[in-house]
mmCIF file of C-alpha atoms in Angstrom:
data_model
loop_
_atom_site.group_PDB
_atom_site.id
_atom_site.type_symbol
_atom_site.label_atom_id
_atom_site.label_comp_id
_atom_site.label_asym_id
_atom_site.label_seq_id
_atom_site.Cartn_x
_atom_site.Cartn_y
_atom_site.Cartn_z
ATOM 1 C CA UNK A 1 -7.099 -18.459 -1.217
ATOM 2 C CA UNK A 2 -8.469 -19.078 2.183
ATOM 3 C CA UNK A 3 -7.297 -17.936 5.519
ATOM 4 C CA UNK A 4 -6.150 -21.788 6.040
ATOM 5 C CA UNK A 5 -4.099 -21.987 3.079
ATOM 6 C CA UNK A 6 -2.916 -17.961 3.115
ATOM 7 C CA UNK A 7 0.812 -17.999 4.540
ATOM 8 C CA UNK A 8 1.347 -16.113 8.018
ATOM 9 C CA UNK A 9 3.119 -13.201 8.337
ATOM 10 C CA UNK A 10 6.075 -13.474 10.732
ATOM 11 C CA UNK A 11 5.479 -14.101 14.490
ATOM 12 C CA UNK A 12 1.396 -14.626 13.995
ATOM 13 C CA UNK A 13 -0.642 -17.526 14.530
ATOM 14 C CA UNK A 14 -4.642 -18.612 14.358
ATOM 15 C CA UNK A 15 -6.499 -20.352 17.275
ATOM 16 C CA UNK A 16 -7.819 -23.584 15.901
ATOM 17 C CA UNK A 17 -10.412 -23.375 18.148
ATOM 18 C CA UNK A 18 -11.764 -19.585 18.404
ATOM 19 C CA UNK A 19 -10.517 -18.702 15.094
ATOM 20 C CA UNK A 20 -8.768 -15.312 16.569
ATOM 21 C CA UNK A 21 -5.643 -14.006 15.170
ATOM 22 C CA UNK A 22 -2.666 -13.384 16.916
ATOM 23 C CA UNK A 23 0.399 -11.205 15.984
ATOM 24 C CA UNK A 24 3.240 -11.158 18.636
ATOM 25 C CA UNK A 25 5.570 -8.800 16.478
ATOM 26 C CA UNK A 26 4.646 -5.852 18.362
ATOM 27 C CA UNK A 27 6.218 -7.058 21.579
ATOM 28 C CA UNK A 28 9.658 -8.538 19.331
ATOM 29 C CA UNK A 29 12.128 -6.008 20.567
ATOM 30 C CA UNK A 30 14.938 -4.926 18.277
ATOM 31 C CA UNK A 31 19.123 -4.039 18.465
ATOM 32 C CA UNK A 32 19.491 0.057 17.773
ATOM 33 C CA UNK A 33 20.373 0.646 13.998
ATOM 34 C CA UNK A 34 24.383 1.550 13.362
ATOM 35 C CA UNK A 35 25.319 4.781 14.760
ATOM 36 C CA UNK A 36 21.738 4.812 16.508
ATOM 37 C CA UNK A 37 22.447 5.131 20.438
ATOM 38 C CA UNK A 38 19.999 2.837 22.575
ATOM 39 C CA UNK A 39 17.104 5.034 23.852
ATOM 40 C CA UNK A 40 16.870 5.737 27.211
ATOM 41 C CA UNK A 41 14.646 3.383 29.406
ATOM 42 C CA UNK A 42 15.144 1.006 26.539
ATOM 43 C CA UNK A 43 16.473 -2.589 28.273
ATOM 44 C CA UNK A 44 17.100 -4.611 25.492
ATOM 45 C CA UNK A 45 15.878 -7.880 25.574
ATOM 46 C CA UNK A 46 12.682 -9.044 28.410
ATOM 47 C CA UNK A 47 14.399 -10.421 31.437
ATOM 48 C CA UNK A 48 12.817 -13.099 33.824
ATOM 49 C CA UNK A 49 14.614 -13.589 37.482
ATOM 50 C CA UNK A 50 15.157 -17.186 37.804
ATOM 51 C CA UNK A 51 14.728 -16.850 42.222
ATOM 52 C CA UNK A 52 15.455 -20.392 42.905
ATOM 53 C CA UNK A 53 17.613 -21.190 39.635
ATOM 54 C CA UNK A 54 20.574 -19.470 41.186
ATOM 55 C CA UNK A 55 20.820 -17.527 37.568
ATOM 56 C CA UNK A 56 18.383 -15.133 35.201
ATOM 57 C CA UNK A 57 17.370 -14.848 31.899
ATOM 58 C CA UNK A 58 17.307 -12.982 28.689
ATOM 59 C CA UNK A 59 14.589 -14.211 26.238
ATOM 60 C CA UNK A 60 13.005 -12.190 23.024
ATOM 61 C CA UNK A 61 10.091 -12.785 21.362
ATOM 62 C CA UNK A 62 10.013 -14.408 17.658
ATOM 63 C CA UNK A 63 13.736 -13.258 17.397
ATOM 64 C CA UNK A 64 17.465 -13.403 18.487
ATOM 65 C CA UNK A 65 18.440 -11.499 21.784
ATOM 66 C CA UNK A 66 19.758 -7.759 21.286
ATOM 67 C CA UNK A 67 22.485 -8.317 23.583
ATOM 68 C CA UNK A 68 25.758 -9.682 22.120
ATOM 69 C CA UNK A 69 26.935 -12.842 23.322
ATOM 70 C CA UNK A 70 30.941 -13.420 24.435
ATOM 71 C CA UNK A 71 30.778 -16.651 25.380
ATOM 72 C CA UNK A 72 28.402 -19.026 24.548
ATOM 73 C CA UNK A 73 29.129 -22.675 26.135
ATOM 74 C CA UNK A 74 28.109 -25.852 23.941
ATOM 75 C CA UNK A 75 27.326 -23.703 20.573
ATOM 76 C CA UNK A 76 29.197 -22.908 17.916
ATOM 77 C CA UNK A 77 30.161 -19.325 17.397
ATOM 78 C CA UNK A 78 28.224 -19.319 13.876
ATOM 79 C CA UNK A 79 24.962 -19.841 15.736
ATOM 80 C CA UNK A 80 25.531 -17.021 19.128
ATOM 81 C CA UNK A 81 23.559 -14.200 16.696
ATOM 82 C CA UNK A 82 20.643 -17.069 16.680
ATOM 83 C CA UNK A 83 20.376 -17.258 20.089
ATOM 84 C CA UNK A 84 16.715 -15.751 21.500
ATOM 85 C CA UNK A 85 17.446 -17.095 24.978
ATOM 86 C CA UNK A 86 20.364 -17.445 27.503
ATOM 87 C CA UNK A 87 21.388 -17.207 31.183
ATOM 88 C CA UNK A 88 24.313 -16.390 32.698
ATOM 89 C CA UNK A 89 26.187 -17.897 35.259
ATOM 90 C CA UNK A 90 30.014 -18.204 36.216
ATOM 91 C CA UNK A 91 31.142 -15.570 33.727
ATOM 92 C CA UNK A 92 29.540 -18.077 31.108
ATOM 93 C CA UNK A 93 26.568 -18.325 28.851
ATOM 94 C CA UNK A 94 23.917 -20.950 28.326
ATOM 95 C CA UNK A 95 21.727 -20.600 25.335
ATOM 96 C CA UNK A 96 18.357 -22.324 26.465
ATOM 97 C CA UNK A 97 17.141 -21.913 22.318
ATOM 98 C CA UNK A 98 17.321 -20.667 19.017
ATOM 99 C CA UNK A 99 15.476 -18.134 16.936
ATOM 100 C CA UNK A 100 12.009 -19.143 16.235
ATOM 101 C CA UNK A 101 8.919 -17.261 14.338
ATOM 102 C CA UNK A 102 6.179 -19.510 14.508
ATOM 103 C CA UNK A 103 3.789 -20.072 17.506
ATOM 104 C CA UNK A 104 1.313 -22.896 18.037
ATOM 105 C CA UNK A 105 -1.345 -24.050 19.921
ATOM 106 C CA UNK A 106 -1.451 -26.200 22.463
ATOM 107 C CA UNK A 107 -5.042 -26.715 22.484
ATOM 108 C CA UNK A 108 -6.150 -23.402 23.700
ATOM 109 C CA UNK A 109 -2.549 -22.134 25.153
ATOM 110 C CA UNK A 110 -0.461 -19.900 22.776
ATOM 111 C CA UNK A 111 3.107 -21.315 22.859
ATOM 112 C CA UNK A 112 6.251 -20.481 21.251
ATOM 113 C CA UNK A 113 9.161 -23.118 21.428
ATOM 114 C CA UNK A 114 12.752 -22.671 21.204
ATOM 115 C CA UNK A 115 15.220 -25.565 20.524
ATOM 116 C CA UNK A 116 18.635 -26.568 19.765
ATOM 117 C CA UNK A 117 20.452 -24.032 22.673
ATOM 118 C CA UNK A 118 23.991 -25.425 24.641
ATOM 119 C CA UNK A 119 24.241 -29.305 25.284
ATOM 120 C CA UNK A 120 22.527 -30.046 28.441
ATOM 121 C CA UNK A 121 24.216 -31.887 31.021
ATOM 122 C CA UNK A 122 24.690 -35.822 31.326
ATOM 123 C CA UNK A 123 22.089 -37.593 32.799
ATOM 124 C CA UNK A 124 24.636 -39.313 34.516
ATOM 125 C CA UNK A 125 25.321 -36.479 36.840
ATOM 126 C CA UNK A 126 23.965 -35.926 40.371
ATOM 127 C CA UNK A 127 20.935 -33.794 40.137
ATOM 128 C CA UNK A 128 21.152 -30.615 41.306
ATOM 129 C CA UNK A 129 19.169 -29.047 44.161
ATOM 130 C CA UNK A 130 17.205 -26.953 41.640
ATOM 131 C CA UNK A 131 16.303 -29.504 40.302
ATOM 132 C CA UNK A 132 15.676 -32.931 41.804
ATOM 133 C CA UNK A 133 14.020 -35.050 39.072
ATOM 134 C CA UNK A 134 15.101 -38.215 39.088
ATOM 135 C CA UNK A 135 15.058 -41.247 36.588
ATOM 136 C CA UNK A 136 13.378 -44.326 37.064
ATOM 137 C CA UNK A 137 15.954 -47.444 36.702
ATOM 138 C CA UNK A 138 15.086 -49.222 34.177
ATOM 139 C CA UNK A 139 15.382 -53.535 35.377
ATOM 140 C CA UNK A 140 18.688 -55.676 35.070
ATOM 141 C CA UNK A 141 18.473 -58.268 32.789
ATOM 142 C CA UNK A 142 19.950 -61.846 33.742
ATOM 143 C CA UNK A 143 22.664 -62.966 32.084
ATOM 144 C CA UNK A 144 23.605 -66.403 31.788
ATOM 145 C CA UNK A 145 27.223 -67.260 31.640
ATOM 146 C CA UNK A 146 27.586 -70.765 29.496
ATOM 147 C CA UNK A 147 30.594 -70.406 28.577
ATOM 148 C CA UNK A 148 29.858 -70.739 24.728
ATOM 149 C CA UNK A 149 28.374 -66.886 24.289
ATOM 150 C CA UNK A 150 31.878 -64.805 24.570
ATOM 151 C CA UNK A 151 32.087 -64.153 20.679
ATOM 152 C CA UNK A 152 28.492 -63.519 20.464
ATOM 153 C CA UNK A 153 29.085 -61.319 23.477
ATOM 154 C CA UNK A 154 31.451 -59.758 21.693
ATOM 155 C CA UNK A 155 30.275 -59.626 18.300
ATOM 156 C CA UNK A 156 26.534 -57.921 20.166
ATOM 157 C CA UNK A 157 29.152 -55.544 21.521
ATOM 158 C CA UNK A 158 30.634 -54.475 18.069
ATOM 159 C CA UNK A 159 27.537 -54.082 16.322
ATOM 160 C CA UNK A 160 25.577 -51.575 19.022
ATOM 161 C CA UNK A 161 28.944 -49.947 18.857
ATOM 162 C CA UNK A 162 28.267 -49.574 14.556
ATOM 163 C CA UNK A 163 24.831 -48.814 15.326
ATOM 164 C CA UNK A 164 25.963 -45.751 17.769
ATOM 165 C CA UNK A 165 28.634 -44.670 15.074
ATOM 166 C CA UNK A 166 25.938 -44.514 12.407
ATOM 167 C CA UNK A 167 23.474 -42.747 14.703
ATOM 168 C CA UNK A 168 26.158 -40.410 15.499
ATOM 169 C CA UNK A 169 26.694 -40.017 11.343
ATOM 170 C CA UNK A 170 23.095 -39.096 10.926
ATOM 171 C CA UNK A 171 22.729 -36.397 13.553
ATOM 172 C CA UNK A 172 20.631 -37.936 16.248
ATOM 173 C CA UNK A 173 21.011 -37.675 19.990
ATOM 174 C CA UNK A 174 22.678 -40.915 21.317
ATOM 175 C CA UNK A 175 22.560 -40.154 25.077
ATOM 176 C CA UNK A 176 21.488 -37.232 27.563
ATOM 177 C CA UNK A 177 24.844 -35.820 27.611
ATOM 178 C CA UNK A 178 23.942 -34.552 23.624
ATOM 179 C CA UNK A 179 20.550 -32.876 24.095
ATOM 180 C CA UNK A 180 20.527 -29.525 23.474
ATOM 181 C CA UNK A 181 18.700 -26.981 25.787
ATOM 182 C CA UNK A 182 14.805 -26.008 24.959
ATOM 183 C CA UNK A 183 12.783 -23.247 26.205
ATOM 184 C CA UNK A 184 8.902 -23.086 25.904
ATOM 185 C CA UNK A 185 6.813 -20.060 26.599
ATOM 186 C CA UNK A 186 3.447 -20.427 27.445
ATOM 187 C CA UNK A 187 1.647 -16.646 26.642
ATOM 188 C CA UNK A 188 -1.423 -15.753 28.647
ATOM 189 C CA UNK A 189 -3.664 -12.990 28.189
ATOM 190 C CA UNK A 190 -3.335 -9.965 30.125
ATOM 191 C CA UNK A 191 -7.056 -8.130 29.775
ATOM 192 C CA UNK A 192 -5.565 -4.953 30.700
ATOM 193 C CA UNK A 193 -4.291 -2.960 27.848
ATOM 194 C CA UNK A 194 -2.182 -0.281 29.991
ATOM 195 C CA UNK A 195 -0.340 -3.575 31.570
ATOM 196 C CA UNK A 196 3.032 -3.691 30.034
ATOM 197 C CA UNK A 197 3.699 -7.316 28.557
ATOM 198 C CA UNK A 198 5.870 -9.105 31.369
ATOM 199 C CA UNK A 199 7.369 -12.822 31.263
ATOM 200 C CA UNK A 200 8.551 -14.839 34.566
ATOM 201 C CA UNK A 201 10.720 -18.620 35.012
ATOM 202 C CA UNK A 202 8.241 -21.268 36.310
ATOM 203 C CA UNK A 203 10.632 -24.228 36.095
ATOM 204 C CA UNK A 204 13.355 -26.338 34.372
ATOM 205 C CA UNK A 205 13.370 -29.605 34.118
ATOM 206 C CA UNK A 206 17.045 -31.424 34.291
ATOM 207 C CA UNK A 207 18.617 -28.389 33.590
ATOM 208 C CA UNK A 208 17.756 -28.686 29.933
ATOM 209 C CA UNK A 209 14.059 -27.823 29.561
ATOM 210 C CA UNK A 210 13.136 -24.382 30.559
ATOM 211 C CA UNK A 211 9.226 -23.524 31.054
ATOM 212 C CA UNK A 212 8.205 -19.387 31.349
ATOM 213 C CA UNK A 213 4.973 -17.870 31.518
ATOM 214 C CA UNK A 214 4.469 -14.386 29.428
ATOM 215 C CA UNK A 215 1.469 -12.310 29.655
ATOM 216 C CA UNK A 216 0.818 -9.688 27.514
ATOM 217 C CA UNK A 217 -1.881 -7.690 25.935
ATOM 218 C CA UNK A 218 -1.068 -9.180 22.705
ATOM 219 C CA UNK A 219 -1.649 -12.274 23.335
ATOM 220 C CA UNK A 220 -5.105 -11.622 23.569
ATOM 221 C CA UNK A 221 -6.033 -11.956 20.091
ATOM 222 C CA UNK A 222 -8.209 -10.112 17.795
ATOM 223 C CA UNK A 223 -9.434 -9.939 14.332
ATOM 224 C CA UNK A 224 -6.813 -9.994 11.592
ATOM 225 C CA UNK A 225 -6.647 -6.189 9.805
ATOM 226 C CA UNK A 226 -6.879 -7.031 6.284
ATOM 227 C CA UNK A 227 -4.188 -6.086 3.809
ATOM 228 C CA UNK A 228 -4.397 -2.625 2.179
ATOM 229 C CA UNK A 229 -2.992 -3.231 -1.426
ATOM 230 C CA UNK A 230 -3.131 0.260 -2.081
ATOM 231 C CA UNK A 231 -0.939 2.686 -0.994
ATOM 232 C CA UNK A 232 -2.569 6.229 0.407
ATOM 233 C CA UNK A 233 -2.007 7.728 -3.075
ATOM 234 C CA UNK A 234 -3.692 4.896 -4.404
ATOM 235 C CA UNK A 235 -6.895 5.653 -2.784
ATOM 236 C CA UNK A 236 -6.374 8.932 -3.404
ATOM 237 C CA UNK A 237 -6.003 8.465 -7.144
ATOM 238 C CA UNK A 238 -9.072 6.053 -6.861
ATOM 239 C CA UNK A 239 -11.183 8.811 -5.247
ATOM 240 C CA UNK A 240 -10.556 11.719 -7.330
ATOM 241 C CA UNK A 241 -10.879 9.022 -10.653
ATOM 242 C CA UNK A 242 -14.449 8.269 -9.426
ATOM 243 C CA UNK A 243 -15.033 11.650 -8.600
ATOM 244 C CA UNK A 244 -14.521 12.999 -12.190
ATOM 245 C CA UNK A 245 -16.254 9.995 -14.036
ATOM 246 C CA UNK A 246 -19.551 11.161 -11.974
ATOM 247 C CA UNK A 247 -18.978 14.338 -12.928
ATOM 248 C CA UNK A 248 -18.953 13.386 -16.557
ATOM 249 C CA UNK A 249 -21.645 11.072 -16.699
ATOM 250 C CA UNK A 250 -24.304 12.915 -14.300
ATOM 251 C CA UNK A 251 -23.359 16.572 -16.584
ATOM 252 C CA UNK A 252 -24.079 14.703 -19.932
ATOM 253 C CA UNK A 253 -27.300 13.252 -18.717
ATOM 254 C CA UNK A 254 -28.739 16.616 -17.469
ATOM 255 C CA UNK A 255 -27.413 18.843 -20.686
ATOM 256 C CA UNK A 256 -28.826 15.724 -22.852
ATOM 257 C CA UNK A 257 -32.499 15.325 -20.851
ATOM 258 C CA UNK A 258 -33.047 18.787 -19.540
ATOM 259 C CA UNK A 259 -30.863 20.684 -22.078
ATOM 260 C CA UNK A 260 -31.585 19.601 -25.482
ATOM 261 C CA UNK A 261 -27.992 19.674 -26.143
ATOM 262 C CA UNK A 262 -26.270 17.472 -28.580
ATOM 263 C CA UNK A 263 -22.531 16.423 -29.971
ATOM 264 C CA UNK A 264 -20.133 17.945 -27.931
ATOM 265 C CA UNK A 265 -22.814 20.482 -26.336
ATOM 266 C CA UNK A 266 -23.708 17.350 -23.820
ATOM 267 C CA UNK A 267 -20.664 17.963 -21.901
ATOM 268 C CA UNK A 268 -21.230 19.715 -18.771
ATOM 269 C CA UNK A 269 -19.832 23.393 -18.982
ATOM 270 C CA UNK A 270 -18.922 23.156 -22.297
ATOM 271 C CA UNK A 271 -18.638 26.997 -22.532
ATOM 272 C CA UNK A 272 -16.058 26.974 -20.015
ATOM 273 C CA UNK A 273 -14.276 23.937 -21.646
ATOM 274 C CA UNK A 274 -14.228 25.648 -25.067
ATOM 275 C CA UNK A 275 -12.834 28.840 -23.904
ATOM 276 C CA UNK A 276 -10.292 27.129 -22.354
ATOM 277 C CA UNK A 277 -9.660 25.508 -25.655
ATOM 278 C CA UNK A 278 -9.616 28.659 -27.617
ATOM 279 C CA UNK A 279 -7.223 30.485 -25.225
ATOM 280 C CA UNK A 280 -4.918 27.174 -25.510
ATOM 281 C CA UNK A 281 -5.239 27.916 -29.603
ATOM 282 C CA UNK A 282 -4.457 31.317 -29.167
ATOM 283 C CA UNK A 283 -1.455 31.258 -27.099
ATOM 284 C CA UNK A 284 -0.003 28.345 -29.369
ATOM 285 C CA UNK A 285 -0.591 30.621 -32.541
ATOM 286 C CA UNK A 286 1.498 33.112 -30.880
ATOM 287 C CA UNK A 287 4.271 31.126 -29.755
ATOM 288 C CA UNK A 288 4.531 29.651 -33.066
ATOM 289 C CA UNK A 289 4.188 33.059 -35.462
ATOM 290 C CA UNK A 290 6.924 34.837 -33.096
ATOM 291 C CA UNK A 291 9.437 31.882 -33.735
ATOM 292 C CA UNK A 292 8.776 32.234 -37.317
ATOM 293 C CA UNK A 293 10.198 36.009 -37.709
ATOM 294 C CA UNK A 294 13.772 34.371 -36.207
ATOM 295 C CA UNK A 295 14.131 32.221 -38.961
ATOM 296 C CA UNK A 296 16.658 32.718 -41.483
ATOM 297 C CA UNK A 297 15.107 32.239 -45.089
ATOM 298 C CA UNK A 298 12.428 34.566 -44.144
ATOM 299 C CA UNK A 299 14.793 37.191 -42.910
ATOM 300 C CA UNK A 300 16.883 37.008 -45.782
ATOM 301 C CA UNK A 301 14.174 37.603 -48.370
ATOM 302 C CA UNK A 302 12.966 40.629 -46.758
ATOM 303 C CA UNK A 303 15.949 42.337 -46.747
ATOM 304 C CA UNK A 304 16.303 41.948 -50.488
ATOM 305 C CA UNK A 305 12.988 42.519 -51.563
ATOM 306 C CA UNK A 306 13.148 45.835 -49.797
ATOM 307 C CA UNK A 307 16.205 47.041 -51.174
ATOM 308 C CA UNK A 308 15.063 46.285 -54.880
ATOM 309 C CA UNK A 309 12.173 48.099 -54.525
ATOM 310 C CA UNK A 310 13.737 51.070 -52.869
ATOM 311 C CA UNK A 311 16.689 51.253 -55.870
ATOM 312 C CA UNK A 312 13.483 50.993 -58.475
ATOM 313 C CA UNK A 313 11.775 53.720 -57.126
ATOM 314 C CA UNK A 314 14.579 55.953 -56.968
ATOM 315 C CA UNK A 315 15.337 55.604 -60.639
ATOM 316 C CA UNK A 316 11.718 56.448 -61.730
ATOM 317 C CA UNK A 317 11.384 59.510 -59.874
ATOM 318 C CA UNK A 318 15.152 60.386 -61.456
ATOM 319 C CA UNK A 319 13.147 59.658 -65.023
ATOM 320 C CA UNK A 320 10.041 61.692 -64.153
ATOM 321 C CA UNK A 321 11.846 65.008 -62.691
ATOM 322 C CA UNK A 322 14.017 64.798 -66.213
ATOM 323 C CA UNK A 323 11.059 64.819 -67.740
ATOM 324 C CA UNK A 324 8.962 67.916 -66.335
ATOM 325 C CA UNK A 325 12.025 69.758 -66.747
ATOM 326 C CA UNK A 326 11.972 69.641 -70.611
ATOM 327 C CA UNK A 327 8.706 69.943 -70.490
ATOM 328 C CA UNK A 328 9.452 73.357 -68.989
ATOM 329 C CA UNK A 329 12.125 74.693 -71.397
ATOM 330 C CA UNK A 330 9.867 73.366 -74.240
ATOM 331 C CA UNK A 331 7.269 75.767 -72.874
ATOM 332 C CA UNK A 332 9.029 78.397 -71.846
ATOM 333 C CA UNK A 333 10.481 78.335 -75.785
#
């Protein structure tokens, strides 16, 4: 497959336009394992001081926060371990976004979006000093009072008020008051490889879009390492295999061409290979005649045998010495 059709990994994008990989994981910072303490210097989450925002914030990369949330305004309690950004302010906490692993380009800008944080105020309200972005008013129509259009008035009325119900059925936003906070990062590259990666607030807009700017080594790009799909023993393996298949082939062609040798002769130090063999015979003909004395059948036998022939001799030698002796008294007669 190509690299276009290949899914990403995690946290990792391609520039559209340079072709460069980019892989963000290594800057994704992590809660300690259970019954791990926190190492020291370790901070958590990245932190950005929001100077004029009155408040400052706790954002990770392609992941939820470490910190735990308490109290999470506008968000159900399910949804607090998705949170990868928040601020704090009055003993409260905004999430400004939710957990998100995929960045995109923005034509040549690397950007990673989070959505769906705490509701974000009514656009009703006064805008704060923070931020003084203001809505243009939209023109007054002119009504005409007739006198005939009350029910239609009224029956206009009824049917936006279906229409709102239905929107409100399907999910979507019906006014400000239900937009949900959204953080974008914008990640520049930082040329200098002992910089540490660093991200600061630039602005919010109505107090429910939230702009930073990261910089980091890593989002520099590079060229994508390509996937090993062996493991080290693998290779290893794979190394010593071709190692012994040259040492086959390049000992049967020089004992065959310079040599003369033929059959089984053609294989390189076949002296040494048919000792071995013979001293492999050997030992097995050992083993196998020692185990044989143990058995019973064979003991049995022997014991037998040996005490027949031991009784039979006896008696002749009885039969012989009975023998010479009246031989004797024959003689002596």
């Amino acid at each position: 497959a190509s690299s276009s059709e290949r899914p990403w990994k995690p946290c990792t994008a391609r520039s559209p336009t340079t072709e460069r990989f980019f892989d963000l994981n290594p800057i994704h910072r992590t809660a300690p394992k259970e019954g791990e303490k926190r190492k020291e210097g370790d901070e958590g989450s990245w932190h950005a001081r929001g100077y004029d925002y009155g408040a400052n914030f706790t954002i990770n990369f392609c992941g939820a926060v470490v910190e735990e949330l308490e109290n999470v305004q506008g968000l159900e309690k399910s949804m607090w371990k998705n949170v990868s950004a928040f601020y704090e302010k009055d003993d409260k906490q905004y999430a400004i976004g939710l957990e998100s692993y995929e960045p995109v380009f923005r034509g040549r800008k690397l950007v990673l979006n989070y959505t769906g944080g705490s509701l974000c105020p009514s656009s009703n309200k006064k805008r704060s000093v923070h931020n003084p972005v203001s809505l243009p008013l939209s023109p007054r129509k002119i009504i005409v009072d007739n006198g005939d259009d009350d029910d239609d008035d009224k029956d206009k009325d009824d049917k936006e008020k279906d229409d709102k119900d239905k929107d409100k059925e399907d999910g979507k936003p019906k006014s400000d008051g239900e937009r949900r906070k959204t953080t974008v990062i914008s990640l520049l590259c930082e040329s200098d490889p002992l910089t540490k990666t660093s991200i600061s607030f630039v602005a919010s807009i109505d107090d429910c879009v939230y702009f930073f700017e990261g910089r980091s080594p890593y989002a520099c790009g590079g060229v994508e390492a390509a996937a090993q799909s062996l493991g080290p023993g693998g290779v290893f393996g794979v190394i010593v295999l071709i190692a012994v298949l040259v040492y086959l082939a390049g000992g049967c062609v020089y004992q065959r061409t310079v040599m003369h040798q033929r059959g089984w002769r053609q294989l390189p130090n076949y002296a040494m290979w048919a000792g071995i063999g013979g001293f492999l015979k050997d030992i097995f003909i050992i083993l196998t005649s020692s185990c044989t004395r143990f058995l019973p059948s064979r003991r049995g036998y022997s014991r037998v045998s040996l005490g027949h022939d031991s009784r039979g001799r006896g008696r002749r030698n009885e039969d012989e010495n009975r023998l010479i002796d009246n031989l004797d008294e024959e003689w002596d007669d």
